Coordinates of C-alpha atoms in Angstrom, one line a residue:
R27 CA 63.7 95.5 104.6
R28 CA 63.8 98.7 102.9
A29 CA 66.0 99.4 99.6
V30 CA 68.9 101.5 100.0
P31 CA 68.2 104.7 98.0
K32 CA 70.3 105.4 94.9
P33 CA 72.5 108.3 95.0
F34 CA 71.3 112.2 92.9
S35 CA 67.6 111.5 94.5
P36 CA 65.5 113.5 96.4
L37 CA 66.1 111.9 100.3
G38 CA 63.8 112.1 103.5
F39 CA 64.8 113.1 107.2
G40 CA 65.9 109.3 107.7
Q41 CA 67.4 108.8 104.8
I42 CA 70.1 111.3 104.6
M43 CA 70.9 109.9 108.6
N44 CA 70.9 106.2 106.9
Q45 CA 73.0 106.7 103.8
G46 CA 75.4 109.1 106.0
S47 CA 76.1 106.7 108.6
R48 CA 75.9 103.6 105.8
I49 CA 79.0 106.2 104.5
D50 CA 80.9 106.0 107.7
Q51 CA 81.2 103.0 107.9
R52 CA 81.8 101.9 104.1
S53 CA 84.6 104.3 104.3
F54 CA 85.3 104.3 108.3
R55 CA 89.0 103.3 107.7
H56 CA 89.8 106.1 105.2
L57 CA 87.5 108.8 107.1
I58 CA 89.4 107.9 110.1
V59 CA 92.8 108.3 108.4
I60 CA 92.0 111.4 107.3
S61 CA 90.7 112.7 110.6
L62 CA 93.5 112.0 112.2
I63 CA 96.9 113.5 110.1
T64 CA 94.7 116.5 109.7
F65 CA 93.2 117.2 113.4
A66 CA 96.0 115.8 115.5
P67 CA 99.0 117.8 114.7
I68 CA 97.0 120.8 115.4
A69 CA 96.0 119.5 118.6
L70 CA 99.5 118.2 119.6
I71 CA 100.8 122.3 118.3
A72 CA 97.6 123.7 120.9
L73 CA 99.0 120.9 123.9
M74 CA 102.6 122.5 123.5
V75 CA 101.2 125.9 123.3
V76 CA 99.2 125.7 126.4
S77 CA 102.0 123.9 128.3
E78 CA 104.6 126.6 127.6
S79 CA 102.3 129.6 128.4
M80 CA 101.1 128.3 131.4
P81 CA 101.0 131.1 134.3
L82 CA 102.4 130.3 137.5
G83 CA 100.4 129.5 140.6
V84 CA 97.2 127.5 138.6
V85 CA 96.5 124.3 140.7
I86 CA 93.1 122.0 139.9
D87 CA 90.2 122.4 142.6
S88 CA 88.0 119.7 144.0
D89 CA 85.6 120.1 140.8
G90 CA 88.7 119.2 138.3
N91 CA 89.0 122.3 136.9
L92 CA 91.7 124.7 136.7
R93 CA 92.2 127.5 139.0
A94 CA 95.2 130.1 139.7
S95 CA 96.0 132.1 142.3
T96 CA 95.7 136.2 141.3
Q97 CA 93.1 137.8 138.6
A98 CA 95.6 138.1 136.5
S99 CA 96.9 134.5 136.3
Q100 CA 93.3 133.8 135.5
D101 CA 92.8 136.6 132.9
R102 CA 96.2 134.6 131.3
L103 CA 94.9 131.0 131.5
D104 CA 91.8 132.1 130.2
L105 CA 93.5 133.5 127.1
V106 CA 95.8 130.5 126.7
L107 CA 92.7 128.1 127.3
G108 CA 90.8 130.3 124.6
L109 CA 93.3 130.4 122.2
S110 CA 93.6 126.6 122.6
Y111 CA 90.2 126.1 121.7
L112 CA 90.2 128.8 119.2
A113 CA 93.4 126.9 117.3
T114 CA 91.5 122.8 117.8
F115 CA 88.5 124.3 116.6
V116 CA 90.6 125.3 113.2
G117 CA 91.8 121.7 112.6
G118 CA 88.2 120.7 112.8
I119 CA 87.4 122.6 110.0
I120 CA 90.1 121.9 108.1
S121 CA 89.5 118.3 109.2
M122 CA 86.0 118.7 107.5
A123 CA 87.3 120.0 104.3
S124 CA 89.7 116.8 104.1
L125 CA 86.3 114.9 105.1
H126 CA 84.1 116.7 102.5
H127 CA 86.3 115.8 99.9
A128 CA 86.5 112.1 100.9
V129 CA 83.1 111.5 101.0
A130 CA 82.2 113.2 98.0
N131 CA 83.2 110.2 95.8
A132 CA 82.5 107.6 98.7
Y133 CA 79.0 109.1 97.4
V134 CA 78.5 107.5 94.9
R135 CA 80.1 104.3 96.1
R136 CA 83.5 105.5 95.1
E137 CA 86.8 104.5 97.2
P138 CA 88.0 107.6 98.6
R139 CA 91.6 108.4 99.0
W140 CA 92.8 109.9 101.8
G141 CA 96.4 111.3 100.3
E142 CA 94.3 113.1 97.8
S143 CA 91.3 114.4 99.5
I144 CA 94.1 115.7 102.0
R145 CA 96.3 117.0 99.2
A146 CA 92.9 119.0 98.2
S147 CA 92.4 120.9 101.8
I148 CA 95.9 121.5 101.5
R149 CA 95.5 123.2 98.5
R150 CA 92.4 125.7 99.4
L151 CA 94.0 126.3 103.0
P152 CA 93.6 129.7 102.6
A153 CA 89.9 129.7 101.4
I154 CA 89.1 127.2 104.7
I155 CA 90.9 129.6 106.9
A156 CA 89.1 132.4 105.3
L157 CA 85.9 131.1 105.6
T158 CA 86.4 130.0 109.1
V159 CA 87.2 133.3 110.0
A160 CA 84.0 134.5 107.9
G161 CA 81.7 132.1 109.4
I162 CA 82.8 133.3 113.5
V163 CA 82.3 137.2 112.9
V164 CA 79.0 136.1 110.8
A165 CA 77.7 134.2 114.0
V166 CA 79.0 136.6 117.0
A167 CA 79.0 140.4 115.1
P168 CA 74.8 140.2 114.7
L169 CA 74.7 139.2 119.0
L170 CA 76.5 142.4 119.7
P171 CA 73.6 144.5 119.4
V172 CA 71.4 142.1 120.7
G173 CA 73.4 142.0 124.1
V174 CA 73.1 145.9 124.2
I175 CA 69.7 145.7 124.1
I176 CA 69.5 142.8 126.5
G177 CA 71.4 145.1 128.7
R178 CA 69.8 147.9 129.0
I179 CA 66.5 147.5 129.3
E180 CA 65.5 145.5 132.4
S181 CA 62.9 143.3 131.5
E182 CA 62.4 139.8 131.7
A183 CA 60.5 139.2 128.6
V184 CA 63.4 141.5 126.9
A185 CA 66.0 138.4 127.9
I186 CA 63.4 135.8 127.1
G187 CA 62.9 137.0 123.8
G188 CA 66.5 138.1 123.2
M189 CA 67.8 134.3 123.8
L190 CA 65.6 133.0 121.7
V191 CA 66.6 135.1 119.3
V192 CA 70.5 134.2 120.1
I193 CA 69.0 130.1 120.0
A194 CA 68.0 131.0 116.6
W195 CA 70.7 132.5 114.6
V196 CA 73.2 130.1 116.0
T197 CA 71.1 127.1 114.6
G198 CA 70.9 128.6 111.8
V199 CA 74.7 129.2 111.3
L200 CA 75.4 125.8 112.9
A201 CA 74.0 124.4 109.6
W202 CA 75.1 127.4 107.2
V203 CA 78.5 127.3 107.5
P204 CA 79.1 123.6 106.9
I205 CA 76.7 123.7 104.3
S206 CA 78.8 126.6 103.0
L207 CA 81.9 124.5 103.2
A208 CA 80.9 121.5 101.5
A209 CA 79.9 124.1 98.5
M210 CA 83.4 125.7 98.7
M211 CA 85.4 122.4 98.9
R212 CA 83.0 120.8 95.8
E213 CA 82.1 123.3 93.3
Q214 CA 86.0 125.0 93.7
I215 CA 84.5 128.9 95.0
G216 CA 85.9 131.1 97.2
P217 CA 84.7 131.8 101.3
V218 CA 82.3 134.5 100.1
A219 CA 81.2 132.6 97.5
A220 CA 80.1 129.6 99.2
L221 CA 78.6 131.4 101.9
R222 CA 76.4 132.7 99.4
R223 CA 76.2 129.7 98.0
G224 CA 75.5 128.0 101.1
W225 CA 72.6 130.3 101.8
A226 CA 71.0 130.1 98.5
L227 CA 70.4 126.3 98.8
L228 CA 69.8 126.2 102.9
R229 CA 66.9 128.9 101.4
T230 CA 65.1 125.7 99.7
R231 CA 65.0 123.0 102.3
W232 CA 65.4 125.7 105.7
V233 CA 63.8 123.5 108.7
P234 CA 64.3 120.6 107.4
T235 CA 68.0 120.8 107.1
V236 CA 68.7 123.6 110.0
A237 CA 66.8 120.3 112.3
L238 CA 69.0 117.6 110.2
V239 CA 72.5 119.2 111.7
L240 CA 71.2 119.9 114.8
V241 CA 69.9 116.4 115.4
S242 CA 73.5 114.4 113.5
S243 CA 75.0 117.5 116.2
W244 CA 73.5 116.0 119.1
I245 CA 73.9 112.8 118.5
V246 CA 77.9 113.0 117.6
G247 CA 78.0 115.4 120.6
V248 CA 76.6 112.4 122.3
F249 CA 79.5 110.1 120.7
F250 CA 82.2 112.6 121.6
G251 CA 81.6 112.8 124.8
I252 CA 81.3 109.0 125.6
V253 CA 84.6 108.2 123.7
G254 CA 86.7 111.7 125.3
A255 CA 84.8 110.5 129.6
V256 CA 86.2 106.5 128.3
T257 CA 89.8 107.2 126.8
A258 CA 89.9 110.6 129.8
G259 CA 88.5 108.7 133.0
G260 CA 91.8 106.7 133.8
L261 CA 94.1 109.9 132.1
V262 CA 92.7 112.4 134.1
A263 CA 92.5 110.4 137.5
S264 CA 96.1 109.3 137.4
A265 CA 97.5 113.1 136.5
D266 CA 99.2 114.5 139.6
T267 CA 100.5 117.7 137.7
V268 CA 99.0 120.6 136.0
T269 CA 100.8 119.5 132.6
G270 CA 99.5 116.1 132.4
F271 CA 95.7 117.2 133.7
V272 CA 95.9 119.1 130.7
A273 CA 97.6 116.6 128.5
A274 CA 94.6 114.0 129.1
L275 CA 92.0 116.1 128.6
S276 CA 93.6 117.4 124.8
F277 CA 94.0 113.6 123.9
A278 CA 90.6 112.9 125.6
Q279 CA 89.4 115.4 122.9
A280 CA 91.2 114.4 120.1
V281 CA 90.5 111.0 120.3
G282 CA 87.0 112.0 121.1
A283 CA 86.7 114.4 117.7
I284 CA 89.3 111.9 115.4
F285 CA 85.7 109.4 116.0
A286 CA 83.2 111.5 115.8
V287 CA 83.8 114.4 113.1
P288 CA 83.6 111.9 110.2
L289 CA 79.9 111.1 110.9
F290 CA 78.9 114.4 111.6
V291 CA 80.6 115.4 107.8
T292 CA 78.7 112.2 105.8
I293 CA 75.7 113.1 106.9
V294 CA 76.2 117.2 106.2
T295 CA 77.4 116.3 102.8
V296 CA 74.9 114.1 101.9
A297 CA 72.3 116.8 103.3
Y298 CA 74.0 119.0 100.6
F299 CA 74.0 117.1 97.5
D300 CA 70.4 116.2 98.5
L301 CA 69.8 120.0 98.6
R302 CA 71.3 120.4 95.0
V303 CA 69.3 117.1 93.7
R304 CA 66.2 118.9 94.6
A305 CA 67.2 122.8 93.7
E306 CA 68.8 122.2 90.3
G307 CA 68.3 118.4 89.4
Y308 CA 72.2 117.8 89.8
D309 CA 72.7 113.8 88.6
E310 CA 75.7 111.6 88.0
N311 CA 77.4 113.6 84.9
A312 CA 77.4 117.2 87.0
H313 CA 79.2 114.7 89.8
H314 CA 81.9 113.5 87.5
D315 CA 82.5 117.0 86.0
E316 CA 83.0 118.6 89.2
T317 CA 85.0 115.4 90.5
R318 CA 87.9 115.9 87.6
A319 CA 87.3 120.1 87.6
S320 CA 88.6 119.7 91.5
G321 CA 91.6 117.4 90.7
G322 CA 89.6 114.2 91.5
I323 CA 89.6 111.2 90.0
N324 CA 87.5 111.2 87.1
T325 CA 85.1 108.2 87.6
R326 CA 82.7 108.3 84.4
P327 CA 84.2 106.2 81.8
V328 CA 85.9 108.0 79.1
P329 CA 84.4 108.0 75.6
I330 CA 86.6 106.6 73.1
D331 CA 87.5 108.5 69.5
P332 CA 87.1 106.3 66.6
S333 CA 89.9 108.1 65.2
T334 CA 92.5 107.1 67.7
I335 CA 92.1 103.2 67.2
H336 CA 95.2 102.3 64.7
L337 CA 94.8 98.6 63.9
P338 CA 97.6 96.9 62.9
M339 CA 97.6 96.5 59.7
A340 CA 97.7 93.2 57.5
V341 CA 101.4 91.6 56.7
P342 CA 101.3 90.2 53.4
P343 CA 102.5 86.5 53.6
T344 CA 105.7 85.1 52.9
N345 CA 107.5 82.7 50.9
A346 CA 107.9 80.2 53.7
H347 CA 104.1 80.8 54.0
R348 CA 102.5 80.0 50.6
T349 CA 101.0 77.2 49.4
S350 CA 103.0 76.3 46.7
V351 CA 100.5 75.0 43.5
P352 CA 102.6 73.6 40.5
N353 CA 101.9 75.1 37.2
A354 CA 99.2 77.2 38.8
S355 CA 98.3 80.2 37.1
P356 CA 97.6 83.7 39.1
P357 CA 93.4 84.2 39.6
P358 CA 92.2 86.4 36.8
L359 CA 92.2 90.3 37.4
P360 CA 88.6 91.4 38.0
T361 CA 87.2 93.1 34.7
D362 CA 84.2 95.9 34.2
P363 CA 80.5 94.5 33.0
P364 CA 80.1 94.8 29.4
V365 CA 78.2 98.2 28.6
R366 CA 74.5 97.5 26.8

């Protein structure tokens, strides 16, 4: 049986995955509560928006997809579903921010507190949204010129090369944004500084970290799909209206995300700390200082100042406790020794 690595020590690929899964299992109840409270309300709001904005003439085809009777209705349906997916994505980012705060405490085997983590994400909500928007812009903006080049040059080699560039860039952003989010929540920095910080950390171990995020995303995606399929199986089959169909799919996606996102966050958070351990010698003292600065519970013992210790003064004995000796003379006073 292999020994469990200590916190704040460099970890390998398998050790990061193993420690992340251990944290997820050890703090499962707290992480699920955080994921449920932060993700479920946004998913519910997205479902309500979709139900109220659904265009007329939408039906469920034989393949289980929503189809509109006219092109204008189809465009509106695509817009409504796109906004719903965007809201769900933002809810997932907010949930990840809260989970990062909780996993940071669980990393040193401290019990996370879901209320404290949710309050931390609420305080940083503008920065979280700004980082999400910046991440989307960073992921999409560089790909626009690539799409223009592929469209103008009709060549199979150029198309294949462009697709490889797109895949490589999206893969890099997939690792860059979560690491930046962990840095922003942990180090109490702004969204732009967090992106710079995430980039600086990733440069030290780019390939292993990207591979780790890809593998963990694949594992979490499979788990998400299984949980969603099991949850949606009976609900979708029994739905006889478009609203019921959308509600069943939304519920299945929410359940899958609530159970799958914590595992992904634990792995990414452990990878973030591993990057800091390797790059700057991050240790337990720095961890506790950041915990105190971020509004968390300072788990390091506070040193005692001797000047603040007040011992009780000696109380002179009373007559009731004094032993009386008849004709006893008081003890002689000390005298100075004779000077020679």
